[in-house]
mmCIF file of C-alpha atoms and ligand atoms in Angstrom:
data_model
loop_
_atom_site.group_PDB
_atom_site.id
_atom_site.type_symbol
_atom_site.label_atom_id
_atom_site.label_comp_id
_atom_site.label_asym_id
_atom_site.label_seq_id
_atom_site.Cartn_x
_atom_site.Cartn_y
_atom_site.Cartn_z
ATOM 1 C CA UNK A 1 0.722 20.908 8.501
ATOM 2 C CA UNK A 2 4.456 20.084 8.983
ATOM 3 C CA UNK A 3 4.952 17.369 11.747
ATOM 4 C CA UNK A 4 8.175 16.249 13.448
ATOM 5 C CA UNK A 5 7.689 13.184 14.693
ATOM 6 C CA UNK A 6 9.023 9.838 14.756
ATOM 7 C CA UNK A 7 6.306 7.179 14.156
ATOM 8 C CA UNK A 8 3.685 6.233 12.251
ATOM 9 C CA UNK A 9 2.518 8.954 9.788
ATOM 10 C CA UNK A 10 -0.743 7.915 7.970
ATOM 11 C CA UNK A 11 -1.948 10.166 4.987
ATOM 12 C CA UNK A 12 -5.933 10.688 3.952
ATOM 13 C CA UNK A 13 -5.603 11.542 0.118
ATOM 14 C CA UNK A 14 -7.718 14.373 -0.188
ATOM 15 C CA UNK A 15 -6.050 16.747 -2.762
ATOM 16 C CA UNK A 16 -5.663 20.426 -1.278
ATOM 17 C CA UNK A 17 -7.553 19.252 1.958
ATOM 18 C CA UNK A 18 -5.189 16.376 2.394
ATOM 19 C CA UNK A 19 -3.964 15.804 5.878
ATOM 20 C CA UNK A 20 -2.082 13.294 8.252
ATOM 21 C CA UNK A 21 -2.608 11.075 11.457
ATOM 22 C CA UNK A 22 -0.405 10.789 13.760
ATOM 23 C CA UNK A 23 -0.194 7.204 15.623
ATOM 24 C CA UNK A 24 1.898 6.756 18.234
ATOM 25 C CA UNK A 25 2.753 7.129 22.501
ATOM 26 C CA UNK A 26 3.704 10.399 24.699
ATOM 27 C CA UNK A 27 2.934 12.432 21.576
ATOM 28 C CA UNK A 28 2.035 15.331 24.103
ATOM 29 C CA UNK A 29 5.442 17.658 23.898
ATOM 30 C CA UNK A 30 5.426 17.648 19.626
ATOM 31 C CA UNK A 31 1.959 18.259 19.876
ATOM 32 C CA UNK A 32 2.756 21.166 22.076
ATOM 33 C CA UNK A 33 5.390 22.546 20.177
ATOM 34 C CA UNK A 34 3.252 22.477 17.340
ATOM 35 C CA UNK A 35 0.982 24.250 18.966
ATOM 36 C CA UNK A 36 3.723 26.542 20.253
ATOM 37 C CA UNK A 37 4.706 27.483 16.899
ATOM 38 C CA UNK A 38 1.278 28.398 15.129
ATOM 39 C CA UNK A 39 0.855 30.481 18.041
ATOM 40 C CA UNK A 40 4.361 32.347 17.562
ATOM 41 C CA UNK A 41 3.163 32.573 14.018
ATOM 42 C CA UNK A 42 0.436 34.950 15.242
ATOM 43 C CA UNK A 43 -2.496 33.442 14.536
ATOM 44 C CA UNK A 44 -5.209 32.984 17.217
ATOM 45 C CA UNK A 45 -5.229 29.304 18.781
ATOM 46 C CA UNK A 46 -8.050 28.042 21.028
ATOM 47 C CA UNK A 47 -9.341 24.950 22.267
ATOM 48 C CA UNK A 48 -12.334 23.156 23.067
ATOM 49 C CA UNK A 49 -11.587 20.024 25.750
ATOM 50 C CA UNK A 50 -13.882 17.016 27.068
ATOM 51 C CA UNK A 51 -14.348 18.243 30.577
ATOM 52 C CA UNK A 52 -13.411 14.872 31.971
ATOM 53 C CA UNK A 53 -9.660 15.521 30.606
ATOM 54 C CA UNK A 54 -8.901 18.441 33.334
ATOM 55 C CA UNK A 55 -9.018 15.180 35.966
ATOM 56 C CA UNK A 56 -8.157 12.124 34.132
ATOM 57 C CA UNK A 57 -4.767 13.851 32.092
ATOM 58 C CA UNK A 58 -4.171 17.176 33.059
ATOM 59 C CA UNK A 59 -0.334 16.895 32.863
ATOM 60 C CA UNK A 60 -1.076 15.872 28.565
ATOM 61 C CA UNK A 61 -3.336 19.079 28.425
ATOM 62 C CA UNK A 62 -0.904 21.326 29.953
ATOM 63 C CA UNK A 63 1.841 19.866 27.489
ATOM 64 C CA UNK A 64 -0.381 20.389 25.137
ATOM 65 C CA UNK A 65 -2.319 23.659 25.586
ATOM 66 C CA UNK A 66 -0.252 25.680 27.790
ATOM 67 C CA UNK A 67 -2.049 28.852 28.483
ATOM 68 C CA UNK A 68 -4.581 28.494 25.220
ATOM 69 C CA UNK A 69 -8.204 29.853 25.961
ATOM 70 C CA UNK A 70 -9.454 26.556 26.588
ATOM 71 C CA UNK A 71 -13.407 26.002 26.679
ATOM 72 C CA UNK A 72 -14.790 22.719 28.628
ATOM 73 C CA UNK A 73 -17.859 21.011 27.176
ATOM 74 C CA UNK A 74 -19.193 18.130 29.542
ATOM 75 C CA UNK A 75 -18.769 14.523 28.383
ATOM 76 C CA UNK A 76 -21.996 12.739 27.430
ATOM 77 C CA UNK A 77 -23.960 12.522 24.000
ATOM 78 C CA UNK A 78 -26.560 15.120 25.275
ATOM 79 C CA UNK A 79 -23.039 17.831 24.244
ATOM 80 C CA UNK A 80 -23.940 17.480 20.797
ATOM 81 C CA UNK A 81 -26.371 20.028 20.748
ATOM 82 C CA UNK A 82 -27.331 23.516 19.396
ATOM 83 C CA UNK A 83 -26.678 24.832 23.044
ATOM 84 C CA UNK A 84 -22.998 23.957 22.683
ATOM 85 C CA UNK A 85 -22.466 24.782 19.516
ATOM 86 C CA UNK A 86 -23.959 28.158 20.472
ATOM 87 C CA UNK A 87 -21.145 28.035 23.085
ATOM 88 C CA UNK A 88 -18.221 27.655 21.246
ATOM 89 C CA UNK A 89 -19.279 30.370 19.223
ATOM 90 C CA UNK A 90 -19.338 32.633 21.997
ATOM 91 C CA UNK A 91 -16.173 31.655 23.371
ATOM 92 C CA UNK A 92 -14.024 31.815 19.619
ATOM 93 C CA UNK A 93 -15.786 35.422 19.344
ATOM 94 C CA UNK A 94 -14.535 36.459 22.954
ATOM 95 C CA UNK A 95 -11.534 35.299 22.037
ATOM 96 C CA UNK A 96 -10.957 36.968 18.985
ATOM 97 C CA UNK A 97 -10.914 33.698 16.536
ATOM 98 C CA UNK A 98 -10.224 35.357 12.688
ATOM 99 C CA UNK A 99 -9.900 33.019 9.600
ATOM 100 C CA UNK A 100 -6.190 32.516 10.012
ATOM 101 C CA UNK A 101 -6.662 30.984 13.539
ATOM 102 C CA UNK A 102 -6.688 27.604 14.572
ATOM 103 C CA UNK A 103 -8.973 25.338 16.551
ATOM 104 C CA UNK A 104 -7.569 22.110 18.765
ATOM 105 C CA UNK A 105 -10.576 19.774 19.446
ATOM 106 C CA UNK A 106 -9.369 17.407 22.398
ATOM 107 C CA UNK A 107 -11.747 14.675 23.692
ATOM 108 C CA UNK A 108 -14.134 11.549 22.593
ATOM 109 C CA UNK A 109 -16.407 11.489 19.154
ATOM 110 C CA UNK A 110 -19.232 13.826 21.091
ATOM 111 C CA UNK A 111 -16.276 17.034 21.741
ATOM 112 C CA UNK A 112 -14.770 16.015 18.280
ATOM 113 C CA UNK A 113 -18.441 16.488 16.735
ATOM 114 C CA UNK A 114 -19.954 19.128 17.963
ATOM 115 C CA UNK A 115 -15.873 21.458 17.810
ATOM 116 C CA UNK A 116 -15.915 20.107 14.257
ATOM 117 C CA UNK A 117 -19.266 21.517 13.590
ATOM 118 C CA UNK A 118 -18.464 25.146 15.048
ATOM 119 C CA UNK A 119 -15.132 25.365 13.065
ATOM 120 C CA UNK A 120 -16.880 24.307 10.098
ATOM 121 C CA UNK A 121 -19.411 27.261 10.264
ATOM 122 C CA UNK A 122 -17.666 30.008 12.286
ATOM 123 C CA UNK A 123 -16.876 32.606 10.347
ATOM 124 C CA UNK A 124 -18.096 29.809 7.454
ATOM 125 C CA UNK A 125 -14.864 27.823 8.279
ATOM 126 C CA UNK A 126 -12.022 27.803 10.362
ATOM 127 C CA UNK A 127 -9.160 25.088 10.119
ATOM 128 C CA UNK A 128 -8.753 22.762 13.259
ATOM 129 C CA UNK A 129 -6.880 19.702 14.792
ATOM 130 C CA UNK A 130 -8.300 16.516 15.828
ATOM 131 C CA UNK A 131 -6.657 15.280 18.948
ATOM 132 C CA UNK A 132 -9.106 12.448 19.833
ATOM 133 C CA UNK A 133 -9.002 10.628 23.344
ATOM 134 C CA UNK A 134 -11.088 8.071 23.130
ATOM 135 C CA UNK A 135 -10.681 4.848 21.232
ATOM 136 C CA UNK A 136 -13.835 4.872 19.196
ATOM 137 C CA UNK A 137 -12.777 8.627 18.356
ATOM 138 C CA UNK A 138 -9.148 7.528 17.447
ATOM 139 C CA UNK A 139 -10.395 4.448 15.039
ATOM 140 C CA UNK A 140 -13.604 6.458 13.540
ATOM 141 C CA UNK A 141 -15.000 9.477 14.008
ATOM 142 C CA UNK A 142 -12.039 12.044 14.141
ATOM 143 C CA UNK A 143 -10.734 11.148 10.632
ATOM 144 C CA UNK A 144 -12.859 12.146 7.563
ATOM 145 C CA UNK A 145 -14.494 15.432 8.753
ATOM 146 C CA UNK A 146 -18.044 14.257 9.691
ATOM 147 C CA UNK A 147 -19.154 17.186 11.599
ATOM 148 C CA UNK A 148 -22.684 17.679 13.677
ATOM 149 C CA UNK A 149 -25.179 17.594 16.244
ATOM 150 C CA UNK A 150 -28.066 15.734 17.458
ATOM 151 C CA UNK A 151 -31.508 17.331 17.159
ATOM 152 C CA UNK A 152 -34.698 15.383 18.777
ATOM 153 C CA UNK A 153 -35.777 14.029 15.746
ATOM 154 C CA UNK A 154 -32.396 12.388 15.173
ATOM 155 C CA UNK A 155 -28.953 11.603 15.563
ATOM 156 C CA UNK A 156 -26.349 13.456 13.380
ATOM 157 C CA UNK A 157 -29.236 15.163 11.787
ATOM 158 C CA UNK A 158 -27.726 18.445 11.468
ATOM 159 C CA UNK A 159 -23.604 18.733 10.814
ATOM 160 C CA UNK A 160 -21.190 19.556 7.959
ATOM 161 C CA UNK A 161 -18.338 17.920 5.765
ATOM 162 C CA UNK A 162 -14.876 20.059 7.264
ATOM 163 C CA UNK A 163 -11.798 18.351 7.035
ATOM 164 C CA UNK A 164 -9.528 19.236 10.133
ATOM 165 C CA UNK A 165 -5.771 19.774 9.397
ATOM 166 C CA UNK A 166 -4.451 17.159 11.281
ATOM 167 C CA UNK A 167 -5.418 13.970 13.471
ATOM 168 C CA UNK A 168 -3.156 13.584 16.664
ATOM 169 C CA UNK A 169 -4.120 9.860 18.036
ATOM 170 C CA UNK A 170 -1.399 9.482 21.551
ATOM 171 C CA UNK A 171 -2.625 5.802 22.463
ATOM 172 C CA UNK A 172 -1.420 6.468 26.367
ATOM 173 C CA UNK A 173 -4.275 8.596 26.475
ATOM 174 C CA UNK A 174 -6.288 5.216 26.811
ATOM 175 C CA UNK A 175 -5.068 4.312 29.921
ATOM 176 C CA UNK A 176 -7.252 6.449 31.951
ATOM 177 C CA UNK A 177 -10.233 5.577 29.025
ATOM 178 C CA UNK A 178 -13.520 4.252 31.379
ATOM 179 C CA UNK A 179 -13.722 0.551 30.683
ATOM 180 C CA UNK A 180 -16.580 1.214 29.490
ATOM 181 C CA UNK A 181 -15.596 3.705 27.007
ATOM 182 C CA UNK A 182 -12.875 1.058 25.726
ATOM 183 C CA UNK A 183 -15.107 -1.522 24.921
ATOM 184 C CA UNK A 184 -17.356 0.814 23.467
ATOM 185 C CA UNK A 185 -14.533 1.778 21.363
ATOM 186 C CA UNK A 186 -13.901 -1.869 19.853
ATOM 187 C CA UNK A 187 -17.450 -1.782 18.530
ATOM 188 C CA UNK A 188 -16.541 0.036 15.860
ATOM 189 C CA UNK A 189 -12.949 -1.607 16.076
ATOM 190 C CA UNK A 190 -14.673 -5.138 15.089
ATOM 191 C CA UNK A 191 -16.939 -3.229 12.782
ATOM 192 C CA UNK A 192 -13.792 -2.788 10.683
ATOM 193 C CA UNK A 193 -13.469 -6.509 10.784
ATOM 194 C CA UNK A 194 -16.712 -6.952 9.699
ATOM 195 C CA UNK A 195 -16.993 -4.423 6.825
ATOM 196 C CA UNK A 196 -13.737 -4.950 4.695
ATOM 197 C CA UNK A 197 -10.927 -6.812 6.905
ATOM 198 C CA UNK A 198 -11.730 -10.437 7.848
ATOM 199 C CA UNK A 199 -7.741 -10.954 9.213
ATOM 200 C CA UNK A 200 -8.961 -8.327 11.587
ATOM 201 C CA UNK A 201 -11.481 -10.243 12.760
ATOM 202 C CA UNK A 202 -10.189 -13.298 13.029
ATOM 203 C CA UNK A 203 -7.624 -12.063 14.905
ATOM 204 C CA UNK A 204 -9.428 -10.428 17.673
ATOM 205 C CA UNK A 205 -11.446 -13.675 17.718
ATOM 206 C CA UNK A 206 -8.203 -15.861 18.454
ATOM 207 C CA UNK A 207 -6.403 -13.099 20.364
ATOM 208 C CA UNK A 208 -6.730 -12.240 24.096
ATOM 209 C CA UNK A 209 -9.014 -8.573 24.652
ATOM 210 C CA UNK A 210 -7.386 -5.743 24.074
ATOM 211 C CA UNK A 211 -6.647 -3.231 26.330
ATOM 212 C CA UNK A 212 -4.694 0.257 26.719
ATOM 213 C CA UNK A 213 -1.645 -0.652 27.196
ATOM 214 C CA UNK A 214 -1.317 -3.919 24.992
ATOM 215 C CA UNK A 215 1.534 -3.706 22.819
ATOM 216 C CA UNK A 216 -1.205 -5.151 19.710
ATOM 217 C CA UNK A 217 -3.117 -2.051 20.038
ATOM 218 C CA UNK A 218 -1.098 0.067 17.799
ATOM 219 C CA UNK A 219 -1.262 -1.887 14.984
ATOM 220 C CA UNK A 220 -5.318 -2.593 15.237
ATOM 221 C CA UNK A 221 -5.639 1.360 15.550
ATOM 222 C CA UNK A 222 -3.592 1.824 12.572
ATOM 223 C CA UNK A 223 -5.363 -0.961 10.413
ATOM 224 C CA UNK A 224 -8.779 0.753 11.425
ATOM 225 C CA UNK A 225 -7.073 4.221 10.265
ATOM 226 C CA UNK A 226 -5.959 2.814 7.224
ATOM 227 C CA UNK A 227 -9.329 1.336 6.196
ATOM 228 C CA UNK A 228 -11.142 4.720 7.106
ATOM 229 C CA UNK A 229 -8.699 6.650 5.539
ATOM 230 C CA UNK A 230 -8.972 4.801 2.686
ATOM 231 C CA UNK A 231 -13.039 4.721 2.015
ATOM 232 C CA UNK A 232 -13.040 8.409 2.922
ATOM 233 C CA UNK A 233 -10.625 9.173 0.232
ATOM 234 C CA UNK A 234 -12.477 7.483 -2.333
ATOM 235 C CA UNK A 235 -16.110 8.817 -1.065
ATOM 236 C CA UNK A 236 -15.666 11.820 0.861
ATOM 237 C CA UNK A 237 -19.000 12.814 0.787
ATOM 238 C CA UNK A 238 -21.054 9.537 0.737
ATOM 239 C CA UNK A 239 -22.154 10.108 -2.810
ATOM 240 C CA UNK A 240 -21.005 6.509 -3.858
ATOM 241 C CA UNK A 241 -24.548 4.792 -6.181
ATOM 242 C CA UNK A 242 -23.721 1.727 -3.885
ATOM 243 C CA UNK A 243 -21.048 0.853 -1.320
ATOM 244 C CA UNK A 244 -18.295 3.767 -0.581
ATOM 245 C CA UNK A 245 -18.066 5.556 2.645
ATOM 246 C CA UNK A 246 -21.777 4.313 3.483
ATOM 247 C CA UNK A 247 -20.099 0.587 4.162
ATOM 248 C CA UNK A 248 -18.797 2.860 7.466
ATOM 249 C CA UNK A 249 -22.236 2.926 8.692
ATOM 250 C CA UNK A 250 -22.498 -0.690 9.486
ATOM 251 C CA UNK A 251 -24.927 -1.345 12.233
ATOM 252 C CA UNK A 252 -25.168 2.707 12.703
ATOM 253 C CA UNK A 253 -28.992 2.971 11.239
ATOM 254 C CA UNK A 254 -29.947 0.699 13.306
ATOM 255 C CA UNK A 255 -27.498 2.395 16.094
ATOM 256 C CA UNK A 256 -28.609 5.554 16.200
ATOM 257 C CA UNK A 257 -32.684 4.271 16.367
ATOM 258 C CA UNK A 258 -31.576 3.420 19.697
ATOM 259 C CA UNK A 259 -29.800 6.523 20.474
ATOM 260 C CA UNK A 260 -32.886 8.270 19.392
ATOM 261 C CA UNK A 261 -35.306 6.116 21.257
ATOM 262 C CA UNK A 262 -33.513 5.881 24.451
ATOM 263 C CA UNK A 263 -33.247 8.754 24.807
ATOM 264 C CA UNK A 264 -29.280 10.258 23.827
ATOM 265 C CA UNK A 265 -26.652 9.102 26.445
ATOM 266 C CA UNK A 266 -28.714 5.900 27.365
ATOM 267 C CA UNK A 267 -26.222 3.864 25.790
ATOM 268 C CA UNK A 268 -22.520 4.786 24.767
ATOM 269 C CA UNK A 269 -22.373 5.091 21.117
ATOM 270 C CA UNK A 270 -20.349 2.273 20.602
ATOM 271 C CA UNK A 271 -22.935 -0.029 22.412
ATOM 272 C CA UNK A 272 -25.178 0.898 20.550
ATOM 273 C CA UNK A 273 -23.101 0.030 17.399
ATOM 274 C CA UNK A 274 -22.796 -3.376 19.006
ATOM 275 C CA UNK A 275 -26.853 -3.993 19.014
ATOM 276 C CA UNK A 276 -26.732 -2.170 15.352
ATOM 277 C CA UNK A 277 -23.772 -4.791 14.260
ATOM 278 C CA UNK A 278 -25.591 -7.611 15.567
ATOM 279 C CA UNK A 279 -28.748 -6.354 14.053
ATOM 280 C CA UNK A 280 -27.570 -6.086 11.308
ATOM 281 C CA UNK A 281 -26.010 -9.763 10.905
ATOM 282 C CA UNK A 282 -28.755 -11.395 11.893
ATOM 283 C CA UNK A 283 -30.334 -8.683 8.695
ATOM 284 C CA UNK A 284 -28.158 -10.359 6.482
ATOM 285 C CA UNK A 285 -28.420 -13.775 7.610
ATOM 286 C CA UNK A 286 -32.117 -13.806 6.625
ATOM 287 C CA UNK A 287 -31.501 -12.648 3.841
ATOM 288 C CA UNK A 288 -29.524 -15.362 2.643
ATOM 289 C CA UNK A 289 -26.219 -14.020 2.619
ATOM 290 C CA UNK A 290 -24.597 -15.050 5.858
ATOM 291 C CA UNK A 291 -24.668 -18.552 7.281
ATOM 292 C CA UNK A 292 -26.551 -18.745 10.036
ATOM 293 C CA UNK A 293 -23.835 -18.960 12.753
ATOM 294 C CA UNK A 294 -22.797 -15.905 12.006
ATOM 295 C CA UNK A 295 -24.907 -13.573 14.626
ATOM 296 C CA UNK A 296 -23.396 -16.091 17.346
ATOM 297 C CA UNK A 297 -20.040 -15.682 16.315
ATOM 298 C CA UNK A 298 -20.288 -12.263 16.109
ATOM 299 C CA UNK A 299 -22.143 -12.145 19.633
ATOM 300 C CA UNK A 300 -19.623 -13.867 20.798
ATOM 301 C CA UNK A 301 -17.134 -11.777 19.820
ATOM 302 C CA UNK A 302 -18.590 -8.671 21.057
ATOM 303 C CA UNK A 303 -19.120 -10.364 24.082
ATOM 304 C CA UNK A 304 -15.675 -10.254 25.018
ATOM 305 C CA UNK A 305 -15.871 -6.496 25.828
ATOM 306 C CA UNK A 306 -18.941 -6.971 27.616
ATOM 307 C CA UNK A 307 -21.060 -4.677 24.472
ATOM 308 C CA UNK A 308 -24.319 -5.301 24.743
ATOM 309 C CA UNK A 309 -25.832 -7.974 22.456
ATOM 310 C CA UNK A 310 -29.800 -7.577 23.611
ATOM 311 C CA UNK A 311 -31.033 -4.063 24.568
ATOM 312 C CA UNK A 312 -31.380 -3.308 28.528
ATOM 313 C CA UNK A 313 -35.057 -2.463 27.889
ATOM 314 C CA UNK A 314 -36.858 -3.478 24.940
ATOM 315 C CA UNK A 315 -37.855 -0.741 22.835
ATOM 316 C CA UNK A 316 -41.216 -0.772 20.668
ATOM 317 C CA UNK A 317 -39.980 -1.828 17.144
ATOM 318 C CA UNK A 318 -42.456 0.927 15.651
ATOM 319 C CA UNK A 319 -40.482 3.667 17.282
ATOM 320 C CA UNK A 320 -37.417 2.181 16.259
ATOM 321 C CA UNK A 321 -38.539 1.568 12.166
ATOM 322 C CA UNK A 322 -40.699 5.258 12.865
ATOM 323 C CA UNK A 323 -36.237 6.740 13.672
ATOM 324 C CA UNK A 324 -34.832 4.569 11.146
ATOM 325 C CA UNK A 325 -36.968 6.182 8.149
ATOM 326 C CA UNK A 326 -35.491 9.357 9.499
ATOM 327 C CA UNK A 327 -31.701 8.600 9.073
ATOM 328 C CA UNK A 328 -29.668 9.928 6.779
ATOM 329 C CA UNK A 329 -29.284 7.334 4.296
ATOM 330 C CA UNK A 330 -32.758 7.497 3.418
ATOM 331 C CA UNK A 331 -32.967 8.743 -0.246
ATOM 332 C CA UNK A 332 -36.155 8.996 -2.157
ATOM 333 C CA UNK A 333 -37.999 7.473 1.101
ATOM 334 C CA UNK A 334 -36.054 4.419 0.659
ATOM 335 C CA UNK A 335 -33.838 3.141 3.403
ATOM 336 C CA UNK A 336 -30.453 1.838 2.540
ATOM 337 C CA UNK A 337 -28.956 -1.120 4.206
ATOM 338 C CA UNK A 338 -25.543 -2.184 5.067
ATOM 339 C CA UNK A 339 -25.110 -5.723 4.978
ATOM 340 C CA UNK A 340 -22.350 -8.784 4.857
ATOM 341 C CA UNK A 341 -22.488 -11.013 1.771
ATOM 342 C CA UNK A 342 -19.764 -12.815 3.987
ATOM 343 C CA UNK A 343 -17.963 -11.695 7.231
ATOM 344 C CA UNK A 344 -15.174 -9.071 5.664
ATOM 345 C CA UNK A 345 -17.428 -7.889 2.987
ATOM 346 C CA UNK A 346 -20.077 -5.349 3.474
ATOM 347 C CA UNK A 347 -22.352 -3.884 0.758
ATOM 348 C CA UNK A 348 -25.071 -1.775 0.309
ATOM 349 C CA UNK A 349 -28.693 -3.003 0.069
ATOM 350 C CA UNK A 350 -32.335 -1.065 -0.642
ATOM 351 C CA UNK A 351 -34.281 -3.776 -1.215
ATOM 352 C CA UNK A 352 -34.873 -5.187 2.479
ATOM 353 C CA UNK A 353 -38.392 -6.252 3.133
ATOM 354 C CA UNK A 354 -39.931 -4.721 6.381
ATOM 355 C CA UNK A 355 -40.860 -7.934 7.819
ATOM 356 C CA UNK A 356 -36.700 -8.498 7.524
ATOM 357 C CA UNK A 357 -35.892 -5.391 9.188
ATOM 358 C CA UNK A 358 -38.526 -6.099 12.313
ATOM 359 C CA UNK A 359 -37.374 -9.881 12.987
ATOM 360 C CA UNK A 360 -33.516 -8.224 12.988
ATOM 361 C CA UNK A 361 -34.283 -5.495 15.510
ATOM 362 C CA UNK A 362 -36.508 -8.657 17.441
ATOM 363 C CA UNK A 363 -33.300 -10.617 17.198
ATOM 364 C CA UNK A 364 -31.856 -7.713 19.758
ATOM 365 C CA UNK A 365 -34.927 -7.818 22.248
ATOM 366 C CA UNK A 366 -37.192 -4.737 20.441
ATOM 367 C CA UNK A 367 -40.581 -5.515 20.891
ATOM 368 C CA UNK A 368 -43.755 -5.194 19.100
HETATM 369 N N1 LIG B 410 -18.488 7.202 10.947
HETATM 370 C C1 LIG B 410 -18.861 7.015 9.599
HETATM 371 C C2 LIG B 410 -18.170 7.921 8.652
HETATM 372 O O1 LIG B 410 -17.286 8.659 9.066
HETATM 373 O O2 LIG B 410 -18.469 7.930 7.480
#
């Protein structure tokens, strides 16, 4: 895709599926135009928009969309399901969607998802743009083309690889971003910090919060771009022996045992990526590789968004082990770890006793 823009232009290498973010503010009217022109070019253009958008920026999605068929999905984690993927389905049918046409995906991680997922398998693939409008969507989950849905048994269990053809990140979206959502946002945000990029964390340890309209974001955004960009060139499919795109998942197995045992939408993703990154210090603290201030620090740290560092209710740890043998990164009923050897360097681990594993998710207030 050709972009006009003046800004920050960052590229994921991915050979013929190769594709660009753009960073930047008011990116609304060359989004439009863009938009504009593959719809002069005569194929069929459609949308599917986080509800909440209509009231918190409906002069950006009229920029943007215009008169597009436009389809709402309602915010919340309980979205990504095979209900609204049966939706969008529907509504790309009734509106004529062929294999030329083009999808625009506007909203948080849940709309980028589950819109992923249905261009990735209707008509077995249409191409589609990533406008996220959430932080934690901007910095993670709209670049690299993880795709799915939740299913009861599991988060993410069901979803495809699909690269989309561009990723539109307009930081002024942020300003009407729930508090909430923002902080939830900078889990993942100091999850960079933690994986591969200990300037990063230092600095938002020294520095003042961030917020919207802070002049610092752009560059933290782009750093967390960069890294992600990076990984998911190198392991687009998570098939790395050891480290590789899997280091992305810090904190997320023990993340999405909460999702799963809370019940979905009980917690934000991104708090419970706080309780998995804290988890999963105190994980490698025991296991000798941290020193052992390094679950305060990072408490402390998380903290300063107000992300939860102890769960609201305890959950029973057998539940929670019972959802993390179901994740993903289980291969040949092992479970793989992500873990620090220091603060800035993650790696993989599959060797982690049990007894480990139980005292980290005690460490967060599960109990037994
Ligand atoms: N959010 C983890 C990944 O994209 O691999």
């Amino acid at each position: 895709m050709v972009m006009e823009l003046e800004g920050e232009l960052l590229e994921v290498g991915l050979g013929d599926r190769s594709y660009e973010i753009a960073i930047g503010r008011g990116l609304g009217s060359v989004l439009g135009a863009v938009i504009r022109d593959l719809q002069g070019s005569n194929c069929p253009v459609a949308a599917v928009v986080d509800a909440g958008l209509a009231h918190s920026q409906p002069n950006f999605l009229k920029e943007v969309l215009g008169d597009l068929p436009q389809l709402e999905l309602a915010a919340g984690e309980n979205t990504k399901s095979l209900d609204s993927l049966g939706q969008i389905w529907d509504f790309l049918a009734k509106n004529h969607m062929d294999r030329s046409g083009r999808l625009i995906v506007l909203g948080g991680g849940v709309t980028g998802d589950v819109g992923g997922f249905a261009a990735s398998s209707f008509l077995r693939g249409i191409g589609f743009l990533q406008v996220p409008t959430t932080l934690l969507a901007m910095v993670d989950s709209s670049v690299g083309g993880k795709t799915g849905i939740n299913i009861s048994l599991g988060k993410n269990l069901v979803g495809a690889f699909h690269q989309p053809l561009g990723v539109w990140v307009d930081l002024d979206l942020l300003t009407t971003l729930p508090k909430a959502e923002f902080a939830a946002g900078m889990a993942e945000v100091i999850k960079y910090g933690m994986l591969g990029d200990f300037s990063l964390f230092q600095s938002l340890e020294r520095g003042d919060p961030l917020s919207p309209s802070c002049p610092g974001l752009s560059a933290v955004v782009r750093s967390c771009c960069e890294a992600k960009a990076r990984i998911v060139a190198a392991d687009e499919r998570e098939t790395a022996a050891s480290g590789g795109r899997a280091l992305l998942n810090l904190g997320h197995t023990f993340a999405h045992a909460i999702e799963n045992m809370a019940g979905y939408g009980d917690y934000l993703h991104g708090e419970a990526v706080s309780l998995g990154l804290v988890a999963a210090t105190r994980l490698s603290e025991q296991l000798g590789l941290l020193e052992a201030s390094s679950t305060e620090r990072v408490s402390k740290l998380l903290g300063h968004y107000d992300l939860p560092i102890q769960l609201r209710t305890p959950l029973d740890v057998s539940g929670l082990l019972a959802a993390m043998g179901r994740d993903k990164k289980v291969r040949g009923g092992k479970l793989r770890f992500v873990v620090m050897e220091e603060l800035g360097r993650a790696v993989t681990r599959e060797d982690v006793p049990t007894e480990l594993v139980l005292d980290a998710w005690q460490s967060v207030g599960a109990m037994s």
